[in-house]
PDB file of C-alpha atoms and ligand atoms in Angstrom:
ATOM      1  CA  UNK A  16      25.764 -10.268  19.340  1.00  0.00           C
ATOM      2  CA  UNK A  17      24.722  -7.563  22.118  1.00  0.00           C
ATOM      3  CA  UNK A  18      21.813  -5.426  20.155  1.00  0.00           C
ATOM      4  CA  UNK A  19      22.146  -1.863  23.045  1.00  0.00           C
ATOM      5  CA  UNK A  20      18.877  -2.193  22.488  1.00  0.00           C
ATOM      6  CA  UNK A  21      18.406  -2.641  26.328  1.00  0.00           C
ATOM      7  CA  UNK A  22      15.485   0.292  27.850  1.00  0.00           C
ATOM      8  CA  UNK A  23      14.415   1.400  24.316  1.00  0.00           C
ATOM      9  CA  UNK A  24      10.952   2.416  23.156  1.00  0.00           C
ATOM     10  CA  UNK A  25       9.663   0.966  20.471  1.00  0.00           C
ATOM     11  CA  UNK A  26       5.939   2.040  19.701  1.00  0.00           C
ATOM     12  CA  UNK A  27       4.254  -0.847  17.458  1.00  0.00           C
ATOM     13  CA  UNK A  28       0.812  -0.732  15.617  1.00  0.00           C
ATOM     14  CA  UNK A  29      -0.982  -3.393  14.927  1.00  0.00           C
ATOM     15  CA  UNK A  30       0.845  -5.219  17.583  1.00  0.00           C
ATOM     16  CA  UNK A  31      -1.275  -7.546  18.702  1.00  0.00           C
ATOM     17  CA  UNK A  32      -1.380 -10.290  16.584  1.00  0.00           C
ATOM     18  CA  UNK A  33       0.657 -12.099  14.281  1.00  0.00           C
ATOM     19  CA  UNK A  34       4.211 -10.261  12.788  1.00  0.00           C
ATOM     20  CA  UNK A  35       3.586  -7.692  15.138  1.00  0.00           C
ATOM     21  CA  UNK A  36       3.288  -9.018  18.181  1.00  0.00           C
ATOM     22  CA  UNK A  37       6.443 -11.411  16.515  1.00  0.00           C
ATOM     23  CA  UNK A  38       7.878  -8.005  16.506  1.00  0.00           C
ATOM     24  CA  UNK A  39       6.900  -7.392  20.606  1.00  0.00           C
ATOM     25  CA  UNK A  40       8.180 -10.373  22.121  1.00  0.00           C
ATOM     26  CA  UNK A  41      11.287  -9.868  19.725  1.00  0.00           C
ATOM     27  CA  UNK A  42      11.823  -6.602  21.139  1.00  0.00           C
ATOM     28  CA  UNK A  43      10.831  -7.295  24.734  1.00  0.00           C
ATOM     29  CA  UNK A  44      13.505  -9.851  25.250  1.00  0.00           C
ATOM     30  CA  UNK A  45      16.384  -7.644  24.312  1.00  0.00           C
ATOM     31  CA  UNK A  46      14.546  -5.628  27.679  1.00  0.00           C
ATOM     32  CA  UNK A  47      12.874  -2.879  24.920  1.00  0.00           C
ATOM     33  CA  UNK A  48       9.911  -0.806  26.335  1.00  0.00           C
ATOM     34  CA  UNK A  49       6.597  -1.384  24.506  1.00  0.00           C
ATOM     35  CA  UNK A  50       3.432   1.098  23.003  1.00  0.00           C
ATOM     36  CA  UNK A  51       0.728  -1.210  21.163  1.00  0.00           C
ATOM     37  CA  UNK A  52      -1.853  -0.475  19.628  1.00  0.00           C
ATOM     38  CA  UNK A  53      -4.449  -3.203  17.507  1.00  0.00           C
ATOM     39  CA  UNK A  54      -8.447  -1.809  17.165  1.00  0.00           C
ATOM     40  CA  UNK A  55      -9.381  -5.048  19.174  1.00  0.00           C
ATOM     41  CA  UNK A  56      -9.245  -4.202  22.906  1.00  0.00           C
ATOM     42  CA  UNK A  57      -9.402  -7.649  24.700  1.00  0.00           C
ATOM     43  CA  UNK A  58      -6.130  -9.151  22.626  1.00  0.00           C
ATOM     44  CA  UNK A  59      -4.619  -6.131  22.772  1.00  0.00           C
ATOM     45  CA  UNK A  60      -4.682  -6.533  26.416  1.00  0.00           C
ATOM     46  CA  UNK A  61      -4.258  -9.523  27.002  1.00  0.00           C
ATOM     47  CA  UNK A  62      -0.775 -10.255  24.818  1.00  0.00           C
ATOM     48  CA  UNK A  63      -0.122  -7.172  26.513  1.00  0.00           C
ATOM     49  CA  UNK A  64       0.010  -9.006  30.029  1.00  0.00           C
ATOM     50  CA  UNK A  65       1.677 -11.634  28.344  1.00  0.00           C
ATOM     51  CA  UNK A  66       4.632  -9.408  27.290  1.00  0.00           C
ATOM     52  CA  UNK A  67       5.263  -7.571  30.703  1.00  0.00           C
ATOM     53  CA  UNK A  68       4.613 -11.510  32.099  1.00  0.00           C
ATOM     54  CA  UNK A  69       7.303 -13.425  30.107  1.00  0.00           C
ATOM     55  CA  UNK A  70       9.766 -10.126  29.496  1.00  0.00           C
ATOM     56  CA  UNK A  71       9.277  -8.016  32.011  1.00  0.00           C
ATOM     57  CA  UNK A  72       8.894  -5.127  30.328  1.00  0.00           C
ATOM     58  CA  UNK A  73       6.577  -1.698  30.134  1.00  0.00           C
ATOM     59  CA  UNK A  74       3.906  -2.451  27.878  1.00  0.00           C
ATOM     60  CA  UNK A  75       1.955   0.510  27.165  1.00  0.00           C
ATOM     61  CA  UNK A  76      -1.655  -0.209  25.247  1.00  0.00           C
ATOM     62  CA  UNK A  77      -3.207   1.841  23.512  1.00  0.00           C
ATOM     63  CA  UNK A  78      -6.919   0.842  21.448  1.00  0.00           C
ATOM     64  CA  UNK A  79      -7.373   2.324  18.204  1.00  0.00           C
ATOM     65  CA  UNK A  80      -8.520   2.798  14.482  1.00  0.00           C
ATOM     66  CA  UNK A  81      -5.016   3.293  12.849  1.00  0.00           C
ATOM     67  CA  UNK A  82      -6.358   4.750   9.647  1.00  0.00           C
ATOM     68  CA  UNK A  83      -7.829   7.300  11.907  1.00  0.00           C
ATOM     69  CA  UNK A  84      -6.320  10.497  11.912  1.00  0.00           C
ATOM     70  CA  UNK A  85      -7.428  11.516  14.956  1.00  0.00           C
ATOM     71  CA  UNK A  86      -7.129   7.599  16.571  1.00  0.00           C
ATOM     72  CA  UNK A  87      -3.623   8.542  15.260  1.00  0.00           C
ATOM     73  CA  UNK A  88      -3.584  11.427  17.308  1.00  0.00           C
ATOM     74  CA  UNK A  89      -4.217  10.461  20.524  1.00  0.00           C
ATOM     75  CA  UNK A  90      -2.158   7.723  20.551  1.00  0.00           C
ATOM     76  CA  UNK A  91       0.955  10.367  19.770  1.00  0.00           C
ATOM     77  CA  UNK A  92      -0.148  11.848  22.977  1.00  0.00           C
ATOM     78  CA  UNK A  93      -0.631   8.410  24.893  1.00  0.00           C
ATOM     79  CA  UNK A  94       3.056   7.878  23.863  1.00  0.00           C
ATOM     80  CA  UNK A  95       4.338  11.177  24.567  1.00  0.00           C
ATOM     81  CA  UNK A  96       2.417  11.595  28.028  1.00  0.00           C
ATOM     82  CA  UNK A  97       3.561   7.664  28.897  1.00  0.00           C
ATOM     83  CA  UNK A  98       7.017   7.136  27.524  1.00  0.00           C
ATOM     84  CA  UNK A  99       8.242  10.797  27.150  1.00  0.00           C
ATOM     85  CA  UNK A 100       8.359   9.650  22.839  1.00  0.00           C
ATOM     86  CA  UNK A 101      10.015   6.869  21.383  1.00  0.00           C
ATOM     87  CA  UNK A 102      13.245   5.705  19.944  1.00  0.00           C
ATOM     88  CA  UNK A 103      11.584   3.311  17.242  1.00  0.00           C
ATOM     89  CA  UNK A 104       9.025   3.206  15.430  1.00  0.00           C
ATOM     90  CA  UNK A 105       7.707  -0.017  13.240  1.00  0.00           C
ATOM     91  CA  UNK A 106       4.436   0.900  11.122  1.00  0.00           C
ATOM     92  CA  UNK A 107       3.024  -2.690  10.959  1.00  0.00           C
ATOM     93  CA  UNK A 108      -0.692  -2.393  10.681  1.00  0.00           C
ATOM     94  CA  UNK A 109      -2.263  -3.220   7.613  1.00  0.00           C
ATOM     95  CA  UNK A 110      -4.327  -6.070   6.041  1.00  0.00           C
ATOM     96  CA  UNK A 111      -4.938  -8.073   2.360  1.00  0.00           C
ATOM     97  CA  UNK A 112      -7.420  -6.400   0.168  1.00  0.00           C
ATOM     98  CA  UNK A 113      -9.468  -8.938  -2.072  1.00  0.00           C
ATOM     99  CA  UNK A 114     -11.242  -6.942  -5.942  1.00  0.00           C
ATOM    100  CA  UNK A 115     -11.628  -5.408  -9.119  1.00  0.00           C
ATOM    101  CA  UNK A 116     -10.713  -2.208 -10.221  1.00  0.00           C
ATOM    102  CA  UNK A 117     -13.928  -2.161 -11.736  1.00  0.00           C
ATOM    103  CA  UNK A 118     -15.691  -2.059  -8.923  1.00  0.00           C
ATOM    104  CA  UNK A 119     -14.288  -1.387  -5.871  1.00  0.00           C
ATOM    105  CA  UNK A 120     -15.740   1.731  -4.833  1.00  0.00           C
ATOM    106  CA  UNK A 121     -14.129   5.200  -4.017  1.00  0.00           C
ATOM    107  CA  UNK A 122     -14.134   4.638  -0.011  1.00  0.00           C
ATOM    108  CA  UNK A 123     -12.227   0.905  -0.325  1.00  0.00           C
ATOM    109  CA  UNK A 124      -9.864   2.462  -1.619  1.00  0.00           C
ATOM    110  CA  UNK A 125      -9.416   5.654   0.717  1.00  0.00           C
ATOM    111  CA  UNK A 126     -10.029   2.707   3.846  1.00  0.00           C
ATOM    112  CA  UNK A 127      -6.722   1.343   2.589  1.00  0.00           C
ATOM    113  CA  UNK A 128      -4.494   4.764   1.933  1.00  0.00           C
ATOM    114  CA  UNK A 129      -5.547   5.735   5.197  1.00  0.00           C
ATOM    115  CA  UNK A 130      -4.547   2.335   7.002  1.00  0.00           C
ATOM    116  CA  UNK A 131      -1.319   1.965   4.842  1.00  0.00           C
ATOM    117  CA  UNK A 132       0.104   4.584   4.124  1.00  0.00           C
ATOM    118  CA  UNK A 133      -1.491   7.907   6.335  1.00  0.00           C
ATOM    119  CA  UNK A 134      -0.638   6.435   9.350  1.00  0.00           C
ATOM    120  CA  UNK A 135       2.732   5.892   8.322  1.00  0.00           C
ATOM    121  CA  UNK A 136       2.799   9.266   7.649  1.00  0.00           C
ATOM    122  CA  UNK A 137       1.119  10.564  10.538  1.00  0.00           C
ATOM    123  CA  UNK A 138       3.246   8.131  12.841  1.00  0.00           C
ATOM    124  CA  UNK A 139       5.967   9.394  11.454  1.00  0.00           C
ATOM    125  CA  UNK A 140       5.196  13.118  11.132  1.00  0.00           C
ATOM    126  CA  UNK A 141       4.313  12.751  15.182  1.00  0.00           C
ATOM    127  CA  UNK A 142       7.257  11.145  16.735  1.00  0.00           C
ATOM    128  CA  UNK A 143       9.750  12.425  14.759  1.00  0.00           C
ATOM    129  CA  UNK A 144      11.024  14.922  16.487  1.00  0.00           C
ATOM    130  CA  UNK A 145      11.185  13.455  19.847  1.00  0.00           C
ATOM    131  CA  UNK A 146      13.238  11.161  18.022  1.00  0.00           C
ATOM    132  CA  UNK A 147      15.423  13.705  17.816  1.00  0.00           C
ATOM    133  CA  UNK A 148      15.438  15.331  21.051  1.00  0.00           C
ATOM    134  CA  UNK A 149      16.401  11.274  22.195  1.00  0.00           C
ATOM    135  CA  UNK A 150      19.149  11.358  20.015  1.00  0.00           C
ATOM    136  CA  UNK A 151      17.869   9.860  16.362  1.00  0.00           C
ATOM    137  CA  UNK A 152      15.503   6.192  15.799  1.00  0.00           C
ATOM    138  CA  UNK A 153      14.708   3.717  14.081  1.00  0.00           C
ATOM    139  CA  UNK A 154      11.784   3.716  11.643  1.00  0.00           C
ATOM    140  CA  UNK A 155      10.972   0.416  10.120  1.00  0.00           C
ATOM    141  CA  UNK A 156       8.003   0.095   7.804  1.00  0.00           C
ATOM    142  CA  UNK A 157       6.455  -3.240   7.013  1.00  0.00           C
ATOM    143  CA  UNK A 158       5.534  -2.923   3.789  1.00  0.00           C
ATOM    144  CA  UNK A 159       4.991  -6.435   0.993  1.00  0.00           C
ATOM    145  CA  UNK A 160       6.613  -8.390  -1.511  1.00  0.00           C
ATOM    146  CA  UNK A 161       3.168  -7.284  -3.387  1.00  0.00           C
ATOM    147  CA  UNK A 162       4.916  -3.443  -3.538  1.00  0.00           C
ATOM    148  CA  UNK A 163       7.119  -5.428  -6.244  1.00  0.00           C
ATOM    149  CA  UNK A 164       5.020  -8.273  -7.042  1.00  0.00           C
ATOM    150  CA  UNK A 165       1.556  -7.783  -7.383  1.00  0.00           C
ATOM    151  CA  UNK A 166      -0.349 -10.046  -6.704  1.00  0.00           C
ATOM    152  CA  UNK A 167      -3.540 -10.792  -8.615  1.00  0.00           C
ATOM    153  CA  UNK A 168      -6.861 -10.770  -6.013  1.00  0.00           C
ATOM    154  CA  UNK A 169      -5.877  -7.513  -4.544  1.00  0.00           C
ATOM    155  CA  UNK A 170      -4.837  -4.186  -6.236  1.00  0.00           C
ATOM    156  CA  UNK A 171      -5.313  -1.775  -3.743  1.00  0.00           C
ATOM    157  CA  UNK A 172      -2.996  -3.536  -1.113  1.00  0.00           C
ATOM    158  CA  UNK A 173      -0.580  -3.860  -4.055  1.00  0.00           C
ATOM    159  CA  UNK A 174      -1.106  -0.090  -4.639  1.00  0.00           C
ATOM    160  CA  UNK A 175      -1.071   0.539  -1.157  1.00  0.00           C
ATOM    161  CA  UNK A 176       2.178  -1.414  -0.340  1.00  0.00           C
ATOM    162  CA  UNK A 177       4.020   0.193  -3.143  1.00  0.00           C
ATOM    163  CA  UNK A 178       3.286   4.395  -2.002  1.00  0.00           C
ATOM    164  CA  UNK A 179       4.129   2.747   1.751  1.00  0.00           C
ATOM    165  CA  UNK A 180       7.168   1.771  -0.149  1.00  0.00           C
ATOM    166  CA  UNK A 181       8.124   5.100  -1.597  1.00  0.00           C
ATOM    167  CA  UNK A 182       6.959   7.390   1.530  1.00  0.00           C
ATOM    168  CA  UNK A 183       9.939   5.265   3.389  1.00  0.00           C
ATOM    169  CA  UNK A 184      12.503   6.051   1.003  1.00  0.00           C
ATOM    170  CA  UNK A 185      11.838   9.659   0.787  1.00  0.00           C
ATOM    171  CA  UNK A 186      11.454   9.567   4.474  1.00  0.00           C
ATOM    172  CA  UNK A 187      14.617   7.967   4.788  1.00  0.00           C
ATOM    173  CA  UNK A 188      16.121  10.433   3.192  1.00  0.00           C
ATOM    174  CA  UNK A 189      14.667  13.563   5.309  1.00  0.00           C
ATOM    175  CA  UNK A 190      15.537  11.685   8.459  1.00  0.00           C
ATOM    176  CA  UNK A 191      19.054  10.824   7.695  1.00  0.00           C
ATOM    177  CA  UNK A 192      20.311  14.182   8.975  1.00  0.00           C
ATOM    178  CA  UNK A 193      18.195  14.140  12.158  1.00  0.00           C
ATOM    179  CA  UNK A 194      19.980  10.406  12.671  1.00  0.00           C
ATOM    180  CA  UNK A 195      17.044   8.228  11.758  1.00  0.00           C
ATOM    181  CA  UNK A 196      17.341   5.743  10.384  1.00  0.00           C
ATOM    182  CA  UNK A 197      14.049   4.464   8.015  1.00  0.00           C
ATOM    183  CA  UNK A 198      13.550   1.532   5.919  1.00  0.00           C
ATOM    184  CA  UNK A 199      11.054  -0.865   4.069  1.00  0.00           C
ATOM    185  CA  UNK A 200      10.855  -4.838   5.494  1.00  0.00           C
ATOM    186  CA  UNK A 201       9.439  -6.478   2.658  1.00  0.00           C
ATOM    187  CA  UNK A 202       7.841  -9.896   3.846  1.00  0.00           C
ATOM    188  CA  UNK A 203       6.424 -12.954   1.137  1.00  0.00           C
ATOM    189  CA  UNK A 204       4.706 -15.426   2.831  1.00  0.00           C
ATOM    190  CA  UNK A 205       4.872 -15.474   7.192  1.00  0.00           C
ATOM    191  CA  UNK A 206       2.211 -18.058   8.095  1.00  0.00           C
ATOM    192  CA  UNK A 207       0.030 -15.577  10.709  1.00  0.00           C
ATOM    193  CA  UNK A 208      -3.368 -16.692  11.979  1.00  0.00           C
ATOM    194  CA  UNK A 209      -4.968 -15.037   9.820  1.00  0.00           C
ATOM    195  CA  UNK A 210      -3.871 -16.586   6.940  1.00  0.00           C
ATOM    196  CA  UNK A 211      -4.702 -19.714   8.662  1.00  0.00           C
ATOM    197  CA  UNK A 212      -8.498 -18.589   9.150  1.00  0.00           C
ATOM    198  CA  UNK A 213      -8.458 -17.771   5.207  1.00  0.00           C
ATOM    199  CA  UNK A 214      -7.225 -21.489   4.626  1.00  0.00           C
ATOM    200  CA  UNK A 215      -9.601 -23.344   6.466  1.00  0.00           C
ATOM    201  CA  UNK A 216     -12.410 -21.238   4.269  1.00  0.00           C
ATOM    202  CA  UNK A 217     -10.720 -21.589   0.823  1.00  0.00           C
ATOM    203  CA  UNK A 218      -9.424 -25.300   1.755  1.00  0.00           C
ATOM    204  CA  UNK A 219     -12.928 -26.331   2.567  1.00  0.00           C
ATOM    205  CA  UNK A 220     -14.352 -24.800  -0.850  1.00  0.00           C
ATOM    206  CA  UNK A 221     -12.186 -26.948  -2.761  1.00  0.00           C
ATOM    207  CA  UNK A 222     -11.887 -30.039  -0.872  1.00  0.00           C
ATOM    208  CA  UNK A 223      -8.593 -29.999   0.899  1.00  0.00           C
ATOM    209  CA  UNK A 224      -7.808 -29.256   4.238  1.00  0.00           C
ATOM    210  CA  UNK A 225      -6.024 -25.945   5.722  1.00  0.00           C
ATOM    211  CA  UNK A 226      -2.698 -27.649   5.675  1.00  0.00           C
ATOM    212  CA  UNK A 227      -2.779 -28.722   2.375  1.00  0.00           C
ATOM    213  CA  UNK A 228      -3.880 -25.333   0.973  1.00  0.00           C
ATOM    214  CA  UNK A 229      -0.924 -24.127   2.432  1.00  0.00           C
ATOM    215  CA  UNK A 230       1.463 -26.156   1.096  1.00  0.00           C
ATOM    216  CA  UNK A 231       0.294 -26.179  -2.338  1.00  0.00           C
ATOM    217  CA  UNK A 232       0.143 -22.042  -1.841  1.00  0.00           C
ATOM    218  CA  UNK A 233       3.846 -22.142  -0.476  1.00  0.00           C
ATOM    219  CA  UNK A 234       4.934 -24.624  -3.202  1.00  0.00           C
ATOM    220  CA  UNK A 235       3.584 -22.813  -5.923  1.00  0.00           C
ATOM    221  CA  UNK A 236       5.179 -19.495  -5.075  1.00  0.00           C
ATOM    222  CA  UNK A 237       8.053 -19.865  -2.839  1.00  0.00           C
ATOM    223  CA  UNK A 238      11.373 -21.527  -4.056  1.00  0.00           C
ATOM    224  CA  UNK A 239      11.983 -22.248   0.010  1.00  0.00           C
ATOM    225  CA  UNK A 240       9.047 -24.485  -0.731  1.00  0.00           C
ATOM    226  CA  UNK A 241       6.884 -23.274   2.868  1.00  0.00           C
ATOM    227  CA  UNK A 242       5.851 -20.706   4.970  1.00  0.00           C
ATOM    228  CA  UNK A 243       7.926 -18.398   7.188  1.00  0.00           C
ATOM    229  CA  UNK A 244       7.219 -18.146  10.867  1.00  0.00           C
ATOM    230  CA  UNK A 245       6.281 -14.852  12.353  1.00  0.00           C
ATOM    231  CA  UNK A 246       9.804 -15.033  14.673  1.00  0.00           C
ATOM    232  CA  UNK A 247      11.898 -16.072  11.808  1.00  0.00           C
ATOM    233  CA  UNK A 248      11.030 -12.637  10.229  1.00  0.00           C
ATOM    234  CA  UNK A 249      10.793 -10.464  13.573  1.00  0.00           C
ATOM    235  CA  UNK A 250      14.432 -12.081  14.410  1.00  0.00           C
ATOM    236  CA  UNK A 251      15.474  -9.585  11.177  1.00  0.00           C
ATOM    237  CA  UNK A 252      13.206  -6.224  12.337  1.00  0.00           C
ATOM    238  CA  UNK A 253      14.966  -6.470  15.394  1.00  0.00           C
ATOM    239  CA  UNK A 254      18.258  -6.447  14.189  1.00  0.00           C
ATOM    240  CA  UNK A 255      17.119  -4.050  12.080  1.00  0.00           C
ATOM    241  CA  UNK A 256      16.195  -1.670  14.872  1.00  0.00           C
ATOM    242  CA  UNK A 257      20.239  -2.091  16.881  1.00  0.00           C
ATOM    243  CA  UNK A 258      22.536   0.049  16.519  1.00  0.00           C
ATOM    244  CA  UNK A 259      24.670  -3.536  14.714  1.00  0.00           C
ATOM    245  CA  UNK A 260      22.396  -2.138  11.809  1.00  0.00           C
ATOM    246  CA  UNK A 261      24.214   1.065  11.331  1.00  0.00           C
ATOM    247  CA  UNK A 262      24.867   1.152   7.904  1.00  0.00           C
ATOM    248  CA  UNK A 263      21.544  -0.405   6.564  1.00  0.00           C
ATOM    249  CA  UNK A 264      19.494   3.272   5.852  1.00  0.00           C
ATOM    250  CA  UNK A 265      16.874   3.598   3.336  1.00  0.00           C
ATOM    251  CA  UNK A 266      16.460   0.829   1.078  1.00  0.00           C
ATOM    252  CA  UNK A 267      14.012  -1.500   0.921  1.00  0.00           C
ATOM    253  CA  UNK A 268      14.643  -5.881   2.535  1.00  0.00           C
ATOM    254  CA  UNK A 269      12.511  -8.958   0.914  1.00  0.00           C
ATOM    255  CA  UNK A 270      12.638 -11.031   3.539  1.00  0.00           C
ATOM    256  CA  UNK A 271      10.543 -13.927   1.333  1.00  0.00           C
ATOM    257  CA  UNK A 272      11.808 -16.832   0.909  1.00  0.00           C
ATOM    258  CA  UNK A 273      13.383 -15.682  -2.552  1.00  0.00           C
ATOM    259  CA  UNK A 274       9.667 -15.427  -4.358  1.00  0.00           C
ATOM    260  CA  UNK A 275      10.952 -12.166  -5.687  1.00  0.00           C
ATOM    261  CA  UNK A 276      11.336 -12.717  -9.060  1.00  0.00           C
ATOM    262  CA  UNK A 277      13.174 -10.051  -9.932  1.00  0.00           C
ATOM    263  CA  UNK A 278      17.272  -9.004  -9.318  1.00  0.00           C
ATOM    264  CA  UNK A 279      16.549  -5.848  -7.493  1.00  0.00           C
TER     265      UNK A 279
HETATM  266  P1  NDP B 310      -2.436  -9.542  11.006  1.00  0.00           P
HETATM  267  O1  NDP B 310      -3.857 -10.007  10.583  1.00  0.00           O
HETATM  268  O2  NDP B 310      -2.056 -10.981  11.659  1.00  0.00           O
HETATM  269  O3  NDP B 310      -2.606  -8.563  12.432  1.00  0.00           O
HETATM  270  C1  NDP B 310      -2.830  -6.937  12.135  1.00  0.00           C
HETATM  271  C2  NDP B 310      -2.505  -6.421  13.050  1.00  0.00           C
HETATM  272  O4  NDP B 310      -2.955  -5.136  13.127  1.00  0.00           O
HETATM  273  C3  NDP B 310      -3.498  -7.062  14.136  1.00  0.00           C
HETATM  274  O5  NDP B 310      -2.784  -6.848  15.465  1.00  0.00           O
HETATM  275  C4  NDP B 310      -4.616  -6.256  14.425  1.00  0.00           C
HETATM  276  O6  NDP B 310      -5.457  -6.065  15.260  1.00  0.00           O
HETATM  277  C5  NDP B 310      -4.003  -4.713  13.615  1.00  0.00           C
HETATM  278  N1  NDP B 310      -4.884  -4.131  13.196  1.00  0.00           N
HETATM  279  C6  NDP B 310      -5.198  -3.821  11.263  1.00  0.00           C
HETATM  280  N2  NDP B 310      -5.974  -3.040  11.476  1.00  0.00           N
HETATM  281  C7  NDP B 310      -6.142  -2.194  12.100  1.00  0.00           C
HETATM  282  C8  NDP B 310      -6.552  -0.183  11.901  1.00  0.00           C
HETATM  283  N3  NDP B 310      -7.192  -0.376  11.209  1.00  0.00           N
HETATM  284  N4  NDP B 310      -6.135   0.327  13.127  1.00  0.00           N
HETATM  285  C9  NDP B 310      -4.783  -0.654  14.346  1.00  0.00           C
HETATM  286  N5  NDP B 310      -4.854  -1.490  14.072  1.00  0.00           N
HETATM  287  C10 NDP B 310      -4.939  -3.086  12.838  1.00  0.00           C
HETATM  288  O7  NDP B 310      -1.451  -9.240   9.973  1.00  0.00           O
HETATM  289  P2  NDP B 310      -0.623  -9.458   9.674  1.00  0.00           P
HETATM  290  O8  NDP B 310       0.489 -10.178  10.929  1.00  0.00           O
HETATM  291  O9  NDP B 310       0.225 -10.739   8.690  1.00  0.00           O
HETATM  292  O10 NDP B 310       0.228  -8.210   8.687  1.00  0.00           O
HETATM  293  C11 NDP B 310       0.963  -7.255   9.442  1.00  0.00           C
HETATM  294  C12 NDP B 310       1.918  -6.987   8.612  1.00  0.00           C
HETATM  295  O11 NDP B 310       2.378  -7.456   7.619  1.00  0.00           O
HETATM  296  C13 NDP B 310       0.804  -5.924   7.585  1.00  0.00           C
HETATM  297  O12 NDP B 310       0.982  -5.164   7.301  1.00  0.00           O
HETATM  298  C14 NDP B 310       0.666  -6.540   6.439  1.00  0.00           C
HETATM  299  O13 NDP B 310       0.589  -6.200   5.248  1.00  0.00           O
HETATM  300  C15 NDP B 310       1.835  -7.317   5.710  1.00  0.00           C
HETATM  301  N6  NDP B 310       2.705  -8.247   5.356  1.00  0.00           N
HETATM  302  C16 NDP B 310       2.160  -9.341   6.039  1.00  0.00           C
HETATM  303  C17 NDP B 310       2.355 -10.605   5.292  1.00  0.00           C
HETATM  304  C18 NDP B 310       2.043 -11.993   5.375  1.00  0.00           C
HETATM  305  O14 NDP B 310       2.200 -13.174   5.045  1.00  0.00           O
HETATM  306  N7  NDP B 310       1.458 -12.717   6.908  1.00  0.00           N
HETATM  307  C19 NDP B 310       2.874 -10.873   4.248  1.00  0.00           C
HETATM  308  C20 NDP B 310       2.988  -9.371   3.230  1.00  0.00           C
HETATM  309  C21 NDP B 310       2.831  -8.001   4.188  1.00  0.00           C
HETATM  310  P3  NDP B 310      -6.671  -5.684  15.384  1.00  0.00           P
HETATM  311  O15 NDP B 310      -7.531  -6.487  14.547  1.00  0.00           O
HETATM  312  O16 NDP B 310      -7.567  -6.094  16.861  1.00  0.00           O
HETATM  313  O17 NDP B 310      -6.728  -4.316  14.859  1.00  0.00           O
END
């Protein structure tokens, strides 16, 4: 299937590792040029070079903290001067939290609000008029199954991801007349280096290996009984960026191995 993506420009927040990196590779393999951001400059530049070498596409990097308004503004400015806008925006940067509502302070709430919600608001607002000028575009918000089915240990993550999903729906309605398709993707358990680190720490505490810890977790949560790979998820992202997905708009898609426990 020709996904008709060659020479499009995609912006991916958090494109240096895990899901964002897999989406970057998936799009690059279709001939899409990239603008990637993350905080760790060395890793970002290393992965960007690998993608350039392997896929022969243009990759612009911009080290920044996407939770900060000024960093987002500078990133958008750099995208405009380098590519003159973008056709695809993947709001992906994010991370889990761990807290009790009783003891988490405002600062922590604010950080996750800025990272999961305001970064997507600011990036979308900053790029949508250029997308319209280019004839339309795609915005995908990487939320989480936790937006609908909360995990007990991370109320701030659950709440801010739920807000991101609602933002995504509102943006979709506003963007349809501009020929910009906005959707939300809710992954379940996707095996990233971050999960492996966590499993090493938590497995040690309970006297089991990281692999055993991950296997137990996947069996407990997912009917499919395993983690998904970043590539399995990225393939879905790439399809959703394609004109082949032209009737998919304003929706939320779960890629979760059957973990969502309701019919929705
Ligand atoms: P990773 O931790 O593997 O990657 C996160 C990426 O975001 C990195 O590139 C990281 O780079 C970047 N990032 C994090 N914070 C910031 C920041 N403040 N500013 C700029 N860049 C930032 O995470 P995943 O790939 O696992 O997750 C990606 C998204 O998918 C997240 O939004 C997550 O909530 C969501 N998700 C993940 C699931 C999973 O099982 N893995 C399940 C459901 C949703 P750097 O650290 O250098 O800034």
